[in-house]
Each structure stands twice: as structure tokens, then as C-alpha cells.
């Protein structure tokens, strides 16, 4: 039975969507059907399609009582919206259905695990969000909340585990047919930790142990864990709140951390070896991954950040979009990410230049557009006398431009959106230290009208940002302080 609350949300989104059908949108990035979107949820492959759910408040372009929006795709680029899947309509989730994930059960049902939020009144009259883990079972369109919810609550916490910060389960089925899940949590001092649970059937869960603990290294509460094997290593992705910058890493406040290590499957023990930021741009948070049928590990993040996501106009009919799906790999102890290869199927006209030598400002015939896949290979024109700065400016007209620049002496790449039409003094720039050879840098830029995702040196670094420059600003130009030689390959995306 669908509740009245869910029926109302479904009716609202259908009517509102019709009214806003002509609004300009990202085309191959999933954006909110109507209203507000944050974290990706329930990213899974089910009945021959990818399912992506998301944190959703259909009724306004701001965060509110959380629903789960729902979309499906066969190539992760063309998305079809389905009716909202979950609404805050039971006792343990009456104040929100927070983030979670999905698995396919052996009997063919789709099992969602999410965080139920319900307000708990404190002795002083104030209230706090009590967080528990809940289940819903469905067929890919309609989901029924499990009668025994919640399946994990304050009885399943370690001694120093907060019942108010206990969220974002990620579950998976092991080779032996049993299930595990990891959940974000923190101590009473707000120090992040990831809890591990086990289940014989996906429905009955038992606390196992603290899988990983922050020990005050990376921010405070750890949100949205994901945990998987990749290229002989084990990866723990988490999104810590309130991180302190360390050198050129972790400048996002709330950002995504990648811990690379090893995993003993028999004892469920994770041993950390290295850490790095996942995205060095402005907008990327709370990613989830899916294992594609062909074995690729694919990640999608929320292409926004919590510090600036509330500064848009209240009349916007939709807000929030996902990143491009990214294929992950581990090379030389680092997490690499590249846009999924399916993107190549969208490639239309190609414009190609080789060995273009220039100083100062330059434009190239045929190089423009707001929906493009462009790769630049940049080298010094004079090896003895290195150029000081290279920049590519896009989403450009007389008033606006957004840019990616590289300074080889410092080996720093920078994204900058301050001239993208924003009227607020918010974060507009981010820098990333590029290790390795300075004399040749490869910069791939994916534009989809309102975002730029930059992949450096074949996916060793990624920097993502959104902007709302009018779509007519589609100019691209290049700048060199010194002598630069560059190859350009640009495709329009259809
Ligand atoms: C992360 C997050 C999650 C939570 C959700 C609520 O962005 O704070 O921890 O489940 O958003 O919408």
C-alpha cells in the first residue's frame, strides 16, 4: 500500500514537472526531477538497468523532509525519472528517509536500506534527530517499508556510538551469500567511525565491530561510507564533516575522503595504507559506487557542497545534480577516476588541433560550446624557459568566463568560477597540487551547461564545479603567460 504522503509527493512531482518542462537543465547528468536533490542513494543494477535514487525534497528547491527520488538508465547518461520511491511516512522515518543503499535479493526483489529519522524530545524541551536503519522491499518502481523496521537502532551501537549520528548504510552480499553493511557514526565527541554489521539474509542484522575510526584525523562525523575491492586493494570512501585542510588536500570542509588499504575477508578486517581527497574542486560529496555487470566499479557523487548549496534563488524549480559517473581504478597507490566510457557514444563533431604554439590570448576556430568533451595536452614552447601560466576559459562571453589554469613552476592546477554570474562572495576557486612531470599536463574537461568536471593526467586528479552562467555564453579561449604548445581534441556531445 502506498501511503497518502507518498501519493501526494508523486502527484506533486508529476504536475510540477509538466510546468517546468522547458527549463534549461544539465542533459546527461541526473538532476532533481523537481525541487531539491542531494546525495545519490541506492545506486544498483537491477532488472537490466541502473537504478539511482537520491535525497529529495520535491516541494521546494531547498532541503526539507527527505524523500527518495528515483531514476533509471541503461547507459548512466540518459536518465528516466520514476515516481518518488520513499516518503517520510512511518513512525521511525516520520522526519526523513535519509541516505542508504540497495542490493538485489536472490529471489529477485530489490532491497533498500536507508536511515529513518524521527525527532526525539530532550529533557530541556529541545529535540534531536534519532537515526535508525530501515528496510524497504520493491520491484524497481514501488517499495514497501519492512514491517519490522527499524532493523538497526541504538541497541546495536558500540559503547561510544551516537544514536543521533548513525546513518547512511551501504550494504553488500558476500561471496558466501551472507550480507554486510557499513554505517556512518561518531563518538559523543563527534569523532567519526564506521560500524560494521552482518546478516544471514539482509533482514536480520547484528553488530560486528568498528571497521574504521577517525582518531581525530579527518574532520568529525563520517557520513556516507562505501566499501569495496578494487584492483587488488580495498577502498573505503567516506564523507567527513568539518575537515581541516592538510596541505593541498581536504579543502572542502565537508568533502570526500578515500582510504586505500587491504581487507581480510575472513575476519572482516580493514587495514588502512593511504589517504587522499577524492575530488579537488568545489562541488562533490557523498558518492556511491555500483559494480557494473562488466566488472567496472562506477562512482557518482552529489555535485554540490553543503557550504554554498543554499544560496540560489527560491524560485528555482529544481536544484541539485549528480556528477558524471566515473570509472574507478587504483594505480600507483592512488585512486584514479575517469568519465565512464559510455560518454564516447554521445560524441558528435570532432575538432582537432595539434602543436598549436601560442603566447597571450588565443581562440581556435570551432572550439566553443557548453556540452562538450575536450582534452588539452599542454607543453612548454621552450623547455629552457618554462611558461608561467596556462589557462583555458569557457562558458565565456563579454561578461562571463569560468576557467582552469595551470602554473608549472608551482605545479598547481586551479578552477575558478568567480565570473560565472554569481552575486555572492562564496567559494569560487580551488587548487590542486599535480605531482609528476611538469612539462606535459593533460586536462580533460566535460561541460554539460551548468557544470565543469576536470580530469587531470588520465584521471589522477578530478576537480568538479557547478555554475549557472547563461547557456548562451559558450565561448572558449586560451591564455599563456610565456610560450605554450598545445594539442586540442574537442567533441560536441549530443
Ligand atoms: C550527506 C547527508 C547524509 C544524510 C543526508 C540527509 O550529505 O548529510 O549523512 O543521510 O545527507 O539528506
Coordinates of C-alpha atoms and ligand atoms in Angstrom, one line a residue:
X1 CA 0.0 0.0 0.0
X2 CA 1.3 3.4 -0.9
X3 CA 0.8 6.0 1.8
X4 CA -1.1 9.2 1.3
X5 CA 2.2 11.1 2.0
X6 CA 3.9 9.3 -0.9
X7 CA 0.9 9.7 -3.2
X8 CA 0.9 13.4 -2.5
X9 CA 4.6 13.7 -3.4
X10 CA 4.1 11.6 -6.6
X11 CA 1.2 13.8 -7.7
X12 CA 3.1 17.0 -6.9
X13 CA 6.2 16.0 -8.8
X14 CA 4.3 14.9 -11.9
X15 CA 2.3 18.2 -12.0
X16 CA 5.3 20.4 -11.3
X17 CA 7.5 18.6 -13.8
X18 CA 5.0 19.4 -16.5
X19 CA 5.0 23.1 -15.7
X20 CA 8.8 23.3 -15.7
X21 CA 9.4 21.1 -18.8
X22 CA 11.2 23.9 -20.7
X23 CA 13.7 25.0 -18.1
X24 CA 17.3 24.6 -19.2
X25 CA 18.9 21.7 -17.5
X26 CA 22.0 19.5 -17.5
X27 CA 21.4 16.9 -20.2
X28 CA 23.5 13.9 -19.4
X29 CA 23.9 14.5 -15.7
X30 CA 21.0 13.4 -13.5
X31 CA 19.3 16.4 -11.9
X32 CA 16.4 16.7 -9.4
X33 CA 13.1 15.9 -11.1
X34 CA 11.6 18.9 -9.3
X35 CA 12.7 20.6 -6.1
X36 CA 15.8 19.7 -4.2
X37 CA 18.3 16.9 -4.6
X38 CA 21.3 15.8 -2.5
X39 CA 23.2 12.5 -2.0
X40 CA 22.9 9.7 -4.5
X41 CA 21.2 6.7 -2.9
X42 CA 20.5 3.0 -3.7
X43 CA 22.9 3.0 -6.7
X44 CA 22.4 -0.5 -8.1
X45 CA 21.9 -2.6 -11.2
X46 CA 18.5 -4.3 -11.1
X47 CA 16.4 -6.0 -13.8
X48 CA 18.8 -4.9 -16.6
X49 CA 19.0 -1.2 -15.7
X50 CA 20.9 1.1 -13.4
X51 CA 18.8 2.5 -10.6
X52 CA 19.8 5.7 -8.9
X53 CA 17.8 7.1 -6.1
X54 CA 18.6 10.4 -4.4
X55 CA 17.9 12.5 -1.3
X56 CA 14.9 14.5 -2.5
X57 CA 12.6 17.3 -1.3
X58 CA 10.1 17.7 -4.1
X59 CA 8.2 20.6 -2.6
X60 CA 10.9 23.3 -2.7
X61 CA 14.5 23.9 -4.1
X62 CA 15.8 23.6 -0.5
X63 CA 16.5 20.7 1.8
X64 CA 13.4 19.5 3.7
X65 CA 11.8 16.3 5.0
X66 CA 13.7 13.8 3.0
X67 CA 12.1 11.5 0.3
X68 CA 13.9 9.3 -2.1
X69 CA 13.7 10.4 -5.7
X70 CA 14.2 7.7 -8.3
X71 CA 15.6 7.4 -11.8
X72 CA 16.7 4.6 -14.2
X73 CA 19.1 4.4 -17.0
X74 CA 20.6 1.8 -19.3
X75 CA 23.8 3.8 -20.0
X76 CA 24.1 6.0 -16.9
X77 CA 23.8 9.1 -19.2
X78 CA 20.2 9.1 -20.3
X79 CA 18.0 9.1 -17.2
X80 CA 14.3 8.5 -16.9
X81 CA 12.6 9.8 -13.8
X82 CA 10.4 7.3 -12.0
X83 CA 7.9 8.2 -9.2
X84 CA 9.4 9.0 -5.8
X85 CA 10.3 5.8 -4.1
X86 CA 10.2 6.6 -0.4
X87 CA 8.4 9.3 1.7
X88 CA 8.7 10.0 5.4
X89 CA 5.5 8.2 6.3
X90 CA 6.2 5.7 9.2
X91 CA 7.0 6.1 12.8
X92 CA 10.7 5.5 12.6
X93 CA 11.2 7.7 9.5
X94 CA 8.5 10.4 10.0
X95 CA 11.1 13.2 9.9
X96 CA 13.0 11.9 6.9
X97 CA 14.3 9.0 4.9
X98 CA 18.0 9.7 4.8
X99 CA 20.7 8.2 2.6
X100 CA 21.2 4.5 2.1
X101 CA 21.8 1.8 -0.5
X102 CA 20.4 -1.2 -2.2
X103 CA 21.0 -4.9 -3.1
X104 CA 19.3 -7.4 -5.2
X105 CA 18.0 -10.4 -3.2
X106 CA 18.4 -13.9 -4.6
X107 CA 14.6 -14.1 -5.1
X108 CA 14.7 -11.1 -7.4
X109 CA 13.4 -8.4 -5.0
X110 CA 15.1 -5.1 -4.7
X111 CA 16.1 -4.4 -1.1
X112 CA 16.6 -0.8 0.0
X113 CA 18.3 0.1 3.3
X114 CA 18.1 3.7 4.5
X115 CA 18.3 5.8 7.6
X116 CA 15.0 6.6 9.3
X117 CA 14.9 9.9 11.2
X118 CA 12.5 10.7 13.9
X119 CA 12.7 13.6 16.3
X120 CA 13.3 12.8 20.0
X121 CA 12.3 15.4 22.6
X122 CA 15.1 16.1 25.1
X123 CA 14.5 16.8 28.8
X124 CA 15.0 20.5 28.2
X125 CA 12.3 20.5 25.6
X126 CA 14.6 20.8 22.5
X127 CA 14.6 18.0 20.0
X128 CA 17.3 15.8 18.3
X129 CA 17.2 13.5 15.3
X130 CA 17.1 9.9 16.3
X131 CA 18.6 7.8 13.5
X132 CA 18.0 4.1 12.8
X133 CA 18.4 1.8 9.8
X134 CA 15.3 0.7 8.0
X135 CA 14.4 -1.5 5.0
X136 CA 12.0 -1.3 2.1
X137 CA 11.4 -4.0 -0.5
X138 CA 10.3 -3.4 -4.0
X139 CA 10.1 -4.3 -7.7
X140 CA 12.0 -1.4 -9.2
X141 CA 9.1 1.1 -9.0
X142 CA 7.1 0.6 -5.8
X143 CA 8.7 -0.1 -2.4
X144 CA 7.0 -1.4 0.7
X145 CA 8.6 -0.5 4.1
X146 CA 9.5 -3.5 6.1
X147 CA 7.1 -4.3 8.9
X148 CA 9.9 -4.9 11.5
X149 CA 11.6 -1.5 11.0
X150 CA 14.0 -0.4 12.3
X151 CA 16.4 -3.3 11.8
X152 CA 19.3 -1.4 13.5
X153 CA 18.9 1.1 16.3
X154 CA 20.5 2.3 19.5
X155 CA 20.7 -1.3 20.8
X156 CA 23.2 -2.1 18.0
X157 CA 25.8 0.5 18.8
X158 CA 29.2 0.2 20.3
X159 CA 29.7 1.7 23.8
X160 CA 30.8 5.1 22.4
X161 CA 28.4 5.3 19.4
X162 CA 26.0 8.1 19.0
X163 CA 22.3 7.3 18.3
X164 CA 21.9 10.8 16.8
X165 CA 24.6 10.4 14.2
X166 CA 24.0 6.9 12.9
X167 CA 23.3 7.0 9.2
X168 CA 23.9 6.2 5.6
X169 CA 24.1 2.4 5.4
X170 CA 25.9 0.7 2.5
X171 CA 25.2 -3.0 2.2
X172 CA 26.5 -5.8 0.0
X173 CA 26.2 -9.5 -0.4
X174 CA 29.4 -11.5 0.2
X175 CA 30.6 -14.5 -1.8
X176 CA 29.2 -16.9 0.8
X177 CA 25.7 -15.4 0.4
X178 CA 25.7 -13.5 3.8
X179 CA 25.3 -9.7 4.0
X180 CA 27.4 -7.0 5.5
X181 CA 26.7 -3.3 5.9
X182 CA 28.7 -0.3 7.0
X183 CA 27.1 2.7 8.7
X184 CA 28.5 6.2 9.5
X185 CA 28.6 7.1 13.1
X186 CA 30.6 9.1 15.6
X187 CA 31.6 9.1 19.3
X188 CA 30.0 11.6 21.8
X189 CA 33.0 13.8 21.0
X190 CA 31.8 13.8 17.3
X191 CA 34.8 11.8 16.1
X192 CA 33.9 9.7 13.1
X193 CA 33.8 6.0 12.9
X194 CA 32.4 3.4 10.5
X195 CA 30.4 0.5 12.0
X196 CA 30.2 -3.0 10.5
X197 CA 27.1 -5.2 10.7
X198 CA 26.4 -8.7 9.4
X199 CA 23.2 -10.5 8.4
X200 CA 22.4 -14.0 7.1
X201 CA 19.5 -12.8 4.9
X202 CA 19.6 -9.0 4.6
X203 CA 16.7 -8.6 7.1
X204 CA 18.2 -9.7 10.5
X205 CA 21.2 -7.7 11.4
X206 CA 23.9 -8.0 14.1
X207 CA 26.6 -5.5 15.2
X208 CA 30.1 -6.7 14.5
X209 CA 32.6 -4.0 15.2
X210 CA 34.1 -0.6 14.4
X211 CA 35.6 -1.2 10.9
X212 CA 37.5 2.1 10.8
X213 CA 37.9 5.0 13.2
X214 CA 39.0 8.6 12.6
X215 CA 41.0 9.2 15.7
X216 CA 40.6 12.9 15.0
X217 CA 42.5 12.9 11.7
X218 CA 39.9 13.7 9.0
X219 CA 37.1 16.0 10.2
X220 CA 34.4 15.0 12.6
X221 CA 31.3 12.9 11.9
X222 CA 31.8 10.5 8.9
X223 CA 28.9 10.3 6.5
X224 CA 28.0 8.1 3.6
X225 CA 30.5 5.2 3.6
X226 CA 31.2 3.0 0.7
X227 CA 33.4 -0.1 0.9
X228 CA 34.6 -2.3 -1.9
X229 CA 37.5 -4.1 -3.5
X230 CA 39.3 -2.5 -6.4
X231 CA 42.4 -3.6 -8.3
X232 CA 43.7 -5.8 -5.5
X233 CA 43.1 -3.1 -2.9
X234 CA 40.2 -2.3 -0.6
X235 CA 38.7 1.2 -0.7
X236 CA 36.8 2.9 2.0
X237 CA 35.1 6.1 0.8
X238 CA 33.6 8.4 3.5
X239 CA 32.5 12.0 3.5
X240 CA 33.7 13.6 6.8
X241 CA 32.1 16.7 8.0
X242 CA 34.2 19.7 9.1
X243 CA 37.6 18.7 7.7
X244 CA 40.7 20.9 8.2
X245 CA 42.8 21.4 5.1
X246 CA 46.1 19.5 5.2
X247 CA 48.5 20.9 2.6
X248 CA 46.6 20.8 -0.7
X249 CA 44.2 18.0 0.5
X250 CA 40.8 18.3 2.1
X251 CA 39.9 22.0 1.4
X252 CA 36.2 21.4 1.2
X253 CA 35.0 21.5 4.8
X254 CA 32.6 18.6 4.1
X255 CA 34.4 16.6 1.4
X256 CA 35.1 13.0 0.4
X257 CA 38.0 11.0 1.7
X258 CA 39.4 7.9 0.1
X259 CA 41.2 5.4 2.4
X260 CA 43.1 2.8 0.4
X261 CA 44.1 -0.4 2.2
X262 CA 43.7 -4.1 2.4
X263 CA 40.9 -6.3 3.7
X264 CA 40.8 -9.7 5.3
X265 CA 37.6 -11.2 4.1
X266 CA 37.5 -14.0 6.7
X267 CA 37.8 -11.6 9.7
X268 CA 36.3 -8.5 8.1
X269 CA 39.4 -6.5 8.9
X270 CA 40.3 -3.4 7.1
X271 CA 43.9 -2.2 7.3
X272 CA 44.5 1.4 6.1
X273 CA 47.5 2.2 4.0
X274 CA 47.0 5.6 2.3
X275 CA 44.6 8.5 2.2
X276 CA 43.7 11.1 -0.4
X277 CA 40.9 13.5 -1.4
X278 CA 38.5 12.2 -4.0
X279 CA 37.7 15.5 -5.8
X280 CA 39.8 18.7 -5.6
X281 CA 37.1 21.0 -7.0
X282 CA 34.3 22.8 -5.3
X283 CA 31.2 20.6 -5.7
X284 CA 31.5 16.9 -4.9
X285 CA 30.1 15.0 -1.9
X286 CA 28.6 11.7 -0.6
X287 CA 29.5 9.5 -3.6
X288 CA 28.2 5.9 -4.0
X289 CA 29.5 3.2 -6.3
X290 CA 28.0 0.4 -8.2
X291 CA 29.6 -2.7 -9.6
X292 CA 28.6 -2.8 -13.3
X293 CA 27.8 -6.2 -14.9
X294 CA 31.1 -6.0 -16.8
X295 CA 33.1 -5.6 -13.6
X296 CA 33.7 -1.9 -13.7
X297 CA 33.4 0.0 -10.4
X298 CA 31.4 3.2 -11.1
X299 CA 31.1 6.2 -8.8
X300 CA 28.5 9.0 -8.8
X301 CA 28.7 11.9 -6.3
X302 CA 26.4 14.8 -5.5
X303 CA 27.8 17.7 -7.5
X304 CA 27.3 20.3 -4.8
X305 CA 28.7 21.3 -1.4
X306 CA 27.0 22.0 1.9
X307 CA 28.6 25.4 2.3
X308 CA 27.1 27.1 -0.8
X309 CA 24.2 25.0 -1.8
X310 CA 21.6 27.2 -0.1
X311 CA 22.5 30.4 -1.9
X312 CA 20.3 30.0 -5.0
X313 CA 17.1 31.9 -5.8
X314 CA 14.0 30.5 -4.0
X315 CA 12.0 30.5 -7.3
X316 CA 14.3 27.9 -8.9
X317 CA 12.1 25.0 -9.9
X318 CA 14.9 22.4 -9.4
X319 CA 18.2 22.3 -7.6
X320 CA 21.0 19.8 -7.4
X321 CA 22.7 17.4 -9.8
X322 CA 24.9 14.4 -9.8
X323 CA 28.4 14.2 -11.1
X324 CA 29.2 12.3 -14.3
X325 CA 29.5 8.6 -13.5
X326 CA 33.2 7.8 -13.1
X327 CA 35.1 4.6 -13.6
X328 CA 37.4 3.9 -10.8
X329 CA 40.8 2.2 -10.7
X330 CA 43.9 2.1 -8.4
X331 CA 47.3 3.0 -9.9
X332 CA 50.5 3.5 -8.0
X333 CA 48.6 3.6 -4.7
X334 CA 46.2 6.3 -5.9
X335 CA 42.5 6.3 -6.8
X336 CA 42.0 7.3 -10.4
X337 CA 38.7 8.3 -11.9
X338 CA 37.6 8.8 -15.5
X339 CA 34.3 9.6 -17.1
X340 CA 32.5 6.3 -18.0
X341 CA 33.4 5.2 -21.5
X342 CA 29.7 5.3 -22.5
X343 CA 30.3 9.1 -22.8
X344 CA 32.0 8.3 -26.1
X345 CA 28.7 7.3 -27.6
X346 CA 27.5 10.9 -27.2
X347 CA 30.4 12.3 -29.2
X348 CA 29.4 14.2 -32.2
X349 CA 31.5 16.6 -34.3
X350 CA 35.2 16.4 -33.6
X351 CA 37.6 19.4 -33.8
X352 CA 41.2 18.5 -33.6
X353 CA 44.4 20.7 -33.5
X354 CA 48.0 19.6 -33.0
X355 CA 51.0 21.5 -31.9
X356 CA 49.4 24.9 -31.7
X357 CA 52.1 27.3 -30.5
X358 CA 50.9 30.5 -28.8
X359 CA 51.5 33.2 -26.2
X360 CA 49.0 35.5 -24.7
X361 CA 45.3 35.1 -25.7
X362 CA 44.1 32.8 -28.4
X363 CA 40.9 31.4 -29.9
X364 CA 40.6 28.5 -32.2
X365 CA 38.0 28.1 -35.0
X366 CA 35.4 25.5 -34.0
X367 CA 36.4 25.4 -30.3
X368 CA 33.3 26.5 -28.4
X369 CA 30.2 25.0 -26.7
X370 CA 28.6 24.2 -23.4
X371 CA 28.1 20.5 -23.9
X372 CA 31.5 19.2 -24.8
X373 CA 34.2 16.7 -24.1
X374 CA 37.6 18.4 -24.6
X375 CA 41.1 17.2 -23.9
X376 CA 44.1 19.5 -23.9
X377 CA 47.7 18.4 -23.8
X378 CA 49.8 21.3 -22.8
X379 CA 53.6 21.5 -23.2
X380 CA 56.2 24.4 -22.8
X381 CA 57.1 26.1 -26.1
X382 CA 60.6 26.5 -24.8
X383 CA 61.9 23.8 -22.4
X384 CA 64.6 26.1 -21.2
X385 CA 62.2 28.9 -20.4
X386 CA 59.1 27.4 -18.9
X387 CA 55.8 29.4 -19.3
X388 CA 54.4 30.8 -16.1
X389 CA 50.7 30.1 -16.6
X390 CA 48.3 28.4 -19.0
X391 CA 44.6 28.9 -18.8
X392 CA 41.5 27.7 -20.7
X393 CA 38.4 29.9 -20.3
X394 CA 34.9 28.6 -21.1
X395 CA 31.3 29.5 -20.6
X396 CA 32.6 32.7 -21.9
X397 CA 31.1 35.9 -23.4
X398 CA 31.7 39.6 -22.8
X399 CA 30.6 39.3 -19.2
X400 CA 31.3 35.8 -18.1
X401 CA 34.0 33.2 -18.0
X402 CA 35.0 30.2 -16.0
X403 CA 38.5 28.8 -16.1
X404 CA 41.0 26.1 -15.5
X405 CA 44.6 27.2 -15.2
X406 CA 48.0 25.5 -14.6
X407 CA 51.2 27.1 -13.2
X408 CA 54.0 24.7 -14.0
X409 CA 56.5 26.3 -11.5
X410 CA 54.2 25.5 -8.6
X411 CA 52.6 22.6 -10.4
X412 CA 49.2 23.8 -9.4
X413 CA 46.0 23.5 -11.3
X414 CA 43.2 25.8 -10.4
X415 CA 39.5 26.0 -11.2
X416 CA 37.8 29.4 -10.9
X417 CA 34.1 30.3 -11.4
X418 CA 34.0 33.8 -9.9
X419 CA 32.8 35.3 -13.2
X420 CA 30.0 32.8 -13.7
X421 CA 27.2 35.1 -12.8
X422 CA 27.3 34.5 -9.0
X423 CA 26.4 37.6 -7.0
X424 CA 27.7 36.1 -3.7
X425 CA 31.2 36.1 -2.3
X426 CA 31.1 32.3 -1.9
X427 CA 33.9 29.8 -2.7
X428 CA 34.8 30.3 -6.3
X429 CA 38.2 28.8 -6.6
X430 CA 40.1 25.6 -5.7
X431 CA 43.6 24.5 -6.2
X432 CA 45.2 21.1 -6.6
X433 CA 48.9 20.1 -6.5
X434 CA 49.7 18.0 -9.5
X435 CA 52.5 15.5 -8.8
X436 CA 54.7 14.2 -11.6
X437 CA 56.1 15.6 -14.8
X438 CA 55.7 19.4 -15.1
X439 CA 56.5 19.6 -18.8
X440 CA 53.3 17.9 -20.0
X441 CA 49.9 18.1 -18.5
X442 CA 46.7 16.6 -19.8
X443 CA 43.4 18.3 -18.9
X444 CA 40.1 16.8 -19.9
X445 CA 37.1 19.0 -19.4
X446 CA 33.5 17.8 -19.5
X447 CA 30.8 20.5 -19.8
X448 CA 27.1 19.9 -19.5
X449 CA 25.8 23.5 -19.5
X450 CA 25.9 24.1 -15.7
X451 CA 29.0 22.2 -14.6
X452 CA 32.6 21.5 -15.5
X453 CA 34.4 18.3 -14.4
X454 CA 38.1 18.4 -14.9
X455 CA 40.2 15.2 -15.1
X456 CA 43.9 15.7 -15.0
X457 CA 46.6 13.3 -16.3
X458 CA 44.2 10.5 -17.3
X459 CA 42.2 10.6 -14.1
X460 CA 44.8 11.0 -11.4
X461 CA 43.0 14.1 -10.1
X462 CA 39.4 15.3 -10.6
X463 CA 38.0 18.8 -9.9
X464 CA 34.3 19.4 -10.2
X465 CA 32.2 22.6 -10.0
X466 CA 28.8 23.8 -10.9
X467 CA 27.9 27.3 -12.2
X468 CA 24.8 28.9 -13.6
X469 CA 26.1 31.1 -16.4
X470 CA 23.5 31.8 -19.1
X471 CA 23.8 28.9 -21.6
X472 CA 24.4 31.4 -24.5
X473 CA 27.9 32.1 -23.1
X474 CA 29.6 29.3 -25.0
X475 CA 32.9 30.9 -26.0
X476 CA 36.2 29.2 -25.2
X477 CA 39.6 30.8 -25.3
X478 CA 43.2 30.0 -24.2
X479 CA 45.8 32.1 -22.4
X480 CA 49.5 31.6 -22.0
X481 CA 51.9 33.7 -20.0
X482 CA 55.0 32.5 -21.8
X483 CA 55.2 30.1 -24.7
X484 CA 52.9 27.1 -24.8
X485 CA 52.4 24.3 -27.3
X486 CA 49.1 22.5 -27.1
X487 CA 47.0 19.7 -28.7
X488 CA 43.2 20.0 -28.5
X489 CA 40.6 17.4 -29.2
X490 CA 37.1 18.6 -28.8
X491 CA 33.8 16.7 -29.3
X492 CA 30.3 18.2 -29.1
X493 CA 28.2 15.9 -27.0
X494 CA 24.8 15.1 -28.5
Ligands
LIG1 C1 25.1 13.8 3.5 C2 23.9 13.7 4.4 C3 23.7 12.3 4.9 C4 22.3 12.2 5.2 C5 21.7 13.1 4.1 C6 20.4 13.8 4.6 O1 25.0 14.8 2.5 O2 24.0 14.6 5.4 O3 24.6 12.0 6.0 O4 21.8 10.9 5.2 O5 22.7 14.0 3.7 O6 19.8 14.4 3.5

